mmCIF file of C-alpha atoms in Angstrom:
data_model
loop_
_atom_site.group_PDB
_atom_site.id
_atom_site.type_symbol
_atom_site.label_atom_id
_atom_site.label_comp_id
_atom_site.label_asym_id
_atom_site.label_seq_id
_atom_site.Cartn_x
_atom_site.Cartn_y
_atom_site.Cartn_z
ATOM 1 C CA UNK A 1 103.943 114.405 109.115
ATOM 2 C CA UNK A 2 105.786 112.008 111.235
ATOM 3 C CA UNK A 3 106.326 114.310 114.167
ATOM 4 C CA UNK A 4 102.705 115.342 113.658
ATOM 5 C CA UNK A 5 101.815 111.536 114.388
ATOM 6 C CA UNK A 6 103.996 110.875 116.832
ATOM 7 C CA UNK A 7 103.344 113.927 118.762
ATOM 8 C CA UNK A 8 99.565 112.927 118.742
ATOM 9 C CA UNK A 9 99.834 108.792 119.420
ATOM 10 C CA UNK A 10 100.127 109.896 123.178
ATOM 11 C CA UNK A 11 97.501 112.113 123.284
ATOM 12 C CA UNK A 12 94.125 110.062 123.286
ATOM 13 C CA UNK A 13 96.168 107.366 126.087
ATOM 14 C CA UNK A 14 97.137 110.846 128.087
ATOM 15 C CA UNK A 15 93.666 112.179 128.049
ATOM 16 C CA UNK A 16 91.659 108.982 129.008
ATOM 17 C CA UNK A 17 93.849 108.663 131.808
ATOM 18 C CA UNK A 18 93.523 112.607 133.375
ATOM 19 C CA UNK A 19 90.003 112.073 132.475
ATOM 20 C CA UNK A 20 89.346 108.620 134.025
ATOM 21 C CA UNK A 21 91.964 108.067 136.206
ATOM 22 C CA UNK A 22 91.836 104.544 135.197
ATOM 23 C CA UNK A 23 94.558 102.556 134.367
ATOM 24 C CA UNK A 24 93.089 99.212 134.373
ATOM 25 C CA UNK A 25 94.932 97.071 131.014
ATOM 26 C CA UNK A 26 98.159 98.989 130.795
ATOM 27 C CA UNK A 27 101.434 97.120 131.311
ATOM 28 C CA UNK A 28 103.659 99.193 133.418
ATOM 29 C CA UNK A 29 106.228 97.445 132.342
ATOM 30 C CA UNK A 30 105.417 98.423 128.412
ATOM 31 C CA UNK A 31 105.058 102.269 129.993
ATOM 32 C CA UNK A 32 108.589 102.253 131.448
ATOM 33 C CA UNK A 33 109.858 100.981 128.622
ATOM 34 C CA UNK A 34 108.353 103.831 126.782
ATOM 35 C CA UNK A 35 110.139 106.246 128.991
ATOM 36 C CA UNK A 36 113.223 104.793 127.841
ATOM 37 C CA UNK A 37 112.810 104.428 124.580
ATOM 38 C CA UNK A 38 111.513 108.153 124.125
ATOM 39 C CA UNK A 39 114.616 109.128 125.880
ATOM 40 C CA UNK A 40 116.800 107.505 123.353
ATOM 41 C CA UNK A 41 114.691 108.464 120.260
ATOM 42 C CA UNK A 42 114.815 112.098 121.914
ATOM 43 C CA UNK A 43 118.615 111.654 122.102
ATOM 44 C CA UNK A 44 118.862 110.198 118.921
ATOM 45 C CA UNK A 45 116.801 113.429 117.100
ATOM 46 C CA UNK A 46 119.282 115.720 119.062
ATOM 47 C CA UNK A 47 122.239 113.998 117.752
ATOM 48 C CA UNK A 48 120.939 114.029 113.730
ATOM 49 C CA UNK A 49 119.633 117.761 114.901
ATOM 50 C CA UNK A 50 116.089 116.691 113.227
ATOM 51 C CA UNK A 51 113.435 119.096 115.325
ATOM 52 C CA UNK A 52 110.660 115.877 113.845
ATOM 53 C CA UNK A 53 112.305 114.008 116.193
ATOM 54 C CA UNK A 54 112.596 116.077 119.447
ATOM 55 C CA UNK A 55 109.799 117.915 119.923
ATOM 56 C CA UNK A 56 107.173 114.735 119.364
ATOM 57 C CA UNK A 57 109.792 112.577 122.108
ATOM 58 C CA UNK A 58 109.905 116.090 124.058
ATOM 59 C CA UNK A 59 105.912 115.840 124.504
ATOM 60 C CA UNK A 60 105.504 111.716 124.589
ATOM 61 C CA UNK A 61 107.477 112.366 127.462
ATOM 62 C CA UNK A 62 105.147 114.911 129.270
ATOM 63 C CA UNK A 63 102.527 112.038 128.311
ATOM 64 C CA UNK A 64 104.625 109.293 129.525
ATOM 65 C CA UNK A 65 105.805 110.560 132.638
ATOM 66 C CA UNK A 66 101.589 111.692 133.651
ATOM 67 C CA UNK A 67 100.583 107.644 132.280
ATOM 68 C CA UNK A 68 103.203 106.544 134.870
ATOM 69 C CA UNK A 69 102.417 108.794 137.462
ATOM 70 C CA UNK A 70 99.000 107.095 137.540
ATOM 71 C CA UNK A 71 100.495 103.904 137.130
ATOM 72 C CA UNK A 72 102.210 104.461 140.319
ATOM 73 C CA UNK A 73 99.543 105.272 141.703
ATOM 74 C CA UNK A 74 96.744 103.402 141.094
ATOM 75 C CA UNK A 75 99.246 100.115 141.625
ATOM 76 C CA UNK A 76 100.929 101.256 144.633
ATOM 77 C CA UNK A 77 104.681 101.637 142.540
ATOM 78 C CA UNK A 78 107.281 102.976 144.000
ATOM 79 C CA UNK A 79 108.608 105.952 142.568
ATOM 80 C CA UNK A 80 111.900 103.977 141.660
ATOM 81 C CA UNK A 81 110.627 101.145 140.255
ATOM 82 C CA UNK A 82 108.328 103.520 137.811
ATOM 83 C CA UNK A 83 111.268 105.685 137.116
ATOM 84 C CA UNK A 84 114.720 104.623 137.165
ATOM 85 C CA UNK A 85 114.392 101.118 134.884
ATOM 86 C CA UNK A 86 113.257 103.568 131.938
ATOM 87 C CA UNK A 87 115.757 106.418 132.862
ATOM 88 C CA UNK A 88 118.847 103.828 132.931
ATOM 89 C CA UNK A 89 117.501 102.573 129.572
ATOM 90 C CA UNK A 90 117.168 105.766 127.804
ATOM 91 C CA UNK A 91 120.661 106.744 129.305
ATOM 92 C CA UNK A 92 121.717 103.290 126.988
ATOM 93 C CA UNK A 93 120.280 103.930 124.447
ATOM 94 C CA UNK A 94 121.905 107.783 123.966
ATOM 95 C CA UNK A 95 125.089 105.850 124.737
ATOM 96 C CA UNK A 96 124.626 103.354 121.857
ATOM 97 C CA UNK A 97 123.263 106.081 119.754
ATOM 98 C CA UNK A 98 126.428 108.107 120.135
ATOM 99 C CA UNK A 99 129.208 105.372 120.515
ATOM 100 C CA UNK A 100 127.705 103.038 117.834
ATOM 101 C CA UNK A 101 126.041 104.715 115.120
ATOM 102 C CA UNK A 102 122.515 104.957 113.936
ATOM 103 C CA UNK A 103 122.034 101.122 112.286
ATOM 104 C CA UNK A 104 122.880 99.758 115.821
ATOM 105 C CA UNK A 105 121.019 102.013 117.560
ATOM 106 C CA UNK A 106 117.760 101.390 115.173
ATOM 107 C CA UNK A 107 118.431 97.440 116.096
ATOM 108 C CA UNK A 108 118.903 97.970 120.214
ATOM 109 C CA UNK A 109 116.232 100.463 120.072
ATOM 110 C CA UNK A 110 113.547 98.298 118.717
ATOM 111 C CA UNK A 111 114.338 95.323 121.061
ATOM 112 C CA UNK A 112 112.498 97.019 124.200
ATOM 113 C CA UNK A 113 110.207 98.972 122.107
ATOM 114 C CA UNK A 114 109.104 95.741 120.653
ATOM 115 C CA UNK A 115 109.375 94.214 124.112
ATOM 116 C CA UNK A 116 106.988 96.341 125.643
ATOM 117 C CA UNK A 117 104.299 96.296 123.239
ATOM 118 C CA UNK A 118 104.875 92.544 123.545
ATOM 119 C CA UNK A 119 103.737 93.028 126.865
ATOM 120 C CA UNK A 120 100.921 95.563 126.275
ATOM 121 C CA UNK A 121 99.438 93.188 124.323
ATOM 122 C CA UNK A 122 99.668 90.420 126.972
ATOM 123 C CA UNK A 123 98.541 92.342 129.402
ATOM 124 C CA UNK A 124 95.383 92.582 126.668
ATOM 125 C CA UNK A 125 95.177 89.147 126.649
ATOM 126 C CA UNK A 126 95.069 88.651 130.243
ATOM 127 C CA UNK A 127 92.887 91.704 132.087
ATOM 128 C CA UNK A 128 89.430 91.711 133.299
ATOM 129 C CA UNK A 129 89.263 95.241 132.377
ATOM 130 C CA UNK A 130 91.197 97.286 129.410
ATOM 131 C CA UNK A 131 89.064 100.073 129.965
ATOM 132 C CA UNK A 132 92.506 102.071 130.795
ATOM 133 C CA UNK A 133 93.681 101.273 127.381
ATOM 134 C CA UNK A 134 93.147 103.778 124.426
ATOM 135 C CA UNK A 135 92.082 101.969 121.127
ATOM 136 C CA UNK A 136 92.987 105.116 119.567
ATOM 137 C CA UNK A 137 96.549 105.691 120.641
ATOM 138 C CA UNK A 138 97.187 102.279 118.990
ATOM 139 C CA UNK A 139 95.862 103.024 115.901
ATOM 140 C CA UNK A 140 97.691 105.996 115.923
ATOM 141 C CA UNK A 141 100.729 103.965 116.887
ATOM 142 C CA UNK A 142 100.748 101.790 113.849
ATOM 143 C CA UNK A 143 100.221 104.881 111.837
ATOM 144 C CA UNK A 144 103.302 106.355 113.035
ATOM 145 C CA UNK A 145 105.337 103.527 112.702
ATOM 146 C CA UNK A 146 103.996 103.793 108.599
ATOM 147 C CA UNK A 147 104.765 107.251 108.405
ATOM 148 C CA UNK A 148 108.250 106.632 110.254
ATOM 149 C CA UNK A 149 108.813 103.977 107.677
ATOM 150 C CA UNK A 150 108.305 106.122 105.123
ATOM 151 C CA UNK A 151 110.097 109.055 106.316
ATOM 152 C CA UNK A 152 113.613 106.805 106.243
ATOM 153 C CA UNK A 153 113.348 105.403 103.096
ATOM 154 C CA UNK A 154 113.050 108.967 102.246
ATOM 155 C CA UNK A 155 115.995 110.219 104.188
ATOM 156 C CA UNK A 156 118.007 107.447 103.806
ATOM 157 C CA UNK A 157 117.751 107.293 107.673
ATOM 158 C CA UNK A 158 118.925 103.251 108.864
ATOM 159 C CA UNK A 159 118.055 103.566 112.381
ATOM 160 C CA UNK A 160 114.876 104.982 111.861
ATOM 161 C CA UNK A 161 114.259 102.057 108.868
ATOM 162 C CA UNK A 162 115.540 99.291 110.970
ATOM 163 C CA UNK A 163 112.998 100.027 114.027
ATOM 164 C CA UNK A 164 109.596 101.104 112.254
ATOM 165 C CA UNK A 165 110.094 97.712 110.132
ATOM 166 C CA UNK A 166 109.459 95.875 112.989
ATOM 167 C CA UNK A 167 107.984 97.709 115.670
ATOM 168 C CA UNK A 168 104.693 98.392 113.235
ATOM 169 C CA UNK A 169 103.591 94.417 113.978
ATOM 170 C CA UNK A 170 104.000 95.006 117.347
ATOM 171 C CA UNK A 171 101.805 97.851 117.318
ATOM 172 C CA UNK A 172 99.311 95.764 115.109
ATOM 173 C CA UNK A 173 99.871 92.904 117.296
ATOM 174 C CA UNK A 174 98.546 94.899 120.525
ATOM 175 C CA UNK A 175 96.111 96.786 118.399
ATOM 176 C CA UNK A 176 94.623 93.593 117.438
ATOM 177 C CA UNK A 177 93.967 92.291 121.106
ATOM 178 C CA UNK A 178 92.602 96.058 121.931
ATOM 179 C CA UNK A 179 90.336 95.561 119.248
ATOM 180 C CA UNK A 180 89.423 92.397 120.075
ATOM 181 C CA UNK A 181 88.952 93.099 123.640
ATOM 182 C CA UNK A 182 86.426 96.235 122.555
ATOM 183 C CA UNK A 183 84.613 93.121 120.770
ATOM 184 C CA UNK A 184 83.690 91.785 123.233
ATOM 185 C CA UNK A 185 86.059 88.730 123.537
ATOM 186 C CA UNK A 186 87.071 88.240 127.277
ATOM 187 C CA UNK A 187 90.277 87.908 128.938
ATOM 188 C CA UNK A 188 92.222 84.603 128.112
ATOM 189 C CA UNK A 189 94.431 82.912 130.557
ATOM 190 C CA UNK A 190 93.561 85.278 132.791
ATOM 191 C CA UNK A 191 94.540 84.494 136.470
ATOM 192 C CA UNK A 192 92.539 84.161 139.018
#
C-alpha cells in the first residue's frame, strides 16, 4: 500500500506540469530537495532490499527529474544549480544511511524533507499564482506519510518511523496553504 501511494503522490504534480507547462507556485528549492531525498530513500530501500521502497523512489524520480526540468526552464536555472545541490544530498544521505544506521538516517533524512515542504508552503504563502501546484499530490502526500507511518510500526522499521512522524505536518502544513490558496485567499507578504 505504501509503495502504491508513494508511487502515485508524484503523479497528479507530473501530469499538470507535461500538461500545462506551468510551474508558477513551486519552490525549486523544495523540488531539489526532493531529488535528494528520493535518492537517499531509494538508497535506503536498496540497502533493507524492500522492492516498496525502490520502485516508488525509482519512479518519483522520473517525476522529479521532468518537475525540474521545467523548473529550469520556465525560471531560466542552470542545469547545475537544478541538479547537483539534490545529487550531492542524496549522495549524503546513502552515506549516512550506510555508515550510520537507519534511526540516524530517519532523523537526517527528515531535516530537508521537512525543509523543503517548509518552503513549498512559503512559496504558497507568497505567489500570485499556484496554478503550477497540484492540490492533489499533497493530499496524496499526507496520505503517504500515514501509510508510511503505519507501515514501520508494523515492521519495526525506525528510520522509516522517525521521518513519517514528522514530515506528515509538513505535508499538512503546505496542504493547508494549497487549500487555502484554491479558496480563494490571496498571496500574503507577497513581494512586489
Amino acid at each position: 500500500c505504501g509503495a502504491a501511494v508513494s508511487a502515485g503522490i508524484s503523479v497528479p504534480q507530473f501530469l499538470l506540469v507535461v500538461r500545462t507547462k506551468v510551474t508558477h507556485g513551486l519552490s525549486l528549492a523544495a523540488w531539489v530537495i526532493t531529488l535528494g531525498t528520493l535518492i537517499g530513500w531509494l538508497g535506503h530501500g536498496i540497502k533493507l532490499a524492500e522492492p516498496n521502497m525502490i520502485w516508488p523512489n525509482i519512479w518519483s524520480l522520473i517525476t522529479a527529474g521532468t518537475v525540474l526540468y521545467f523548473l529550469r526552464r520556465n525560471g531560466r536555472y542552470t542545469s547545475l544549480a537544478t541538479l547537483l545541490p539534490g545529487l550531492a544530498l542524496g549522495a549524503l544521505l546513502v552515506s549516512l544511511d550506510n555508515l550510520v544506521g537507519s534511526a540516524v538516517f530517519g532523523i537526517v533524512a527528515m531535516v530537508p524533507a521537512v525543509y523543503g515542504m517548509i518552503r513549498q508552503g512559503i512559496a504558497l504563502m507568497h505567489a500570485r499564482e499556484v496554478t503550477g501546484v497540484s492540490v492533489w499530490a499533497w493530499i496524496l502526500q499526507v496520505v503517504c506519510q500515514g501509510t508510511w507511518l503505519t507501515w514501520a510500526v508494523m515492521a519495526d522499521e525506525i528510520g522509516t518511523l522517525i521521518s513519517a512522524s514528522v514530515t506528515i505536518v509538513a505535508a499538512a502544513y503546505v496542504l493547508t496553504w494549497r487549500i487555502l490558496r484554491a479558496a480563494g485567499l490571496g498571496p500574503v507578504g507577497a513581494r512586489p
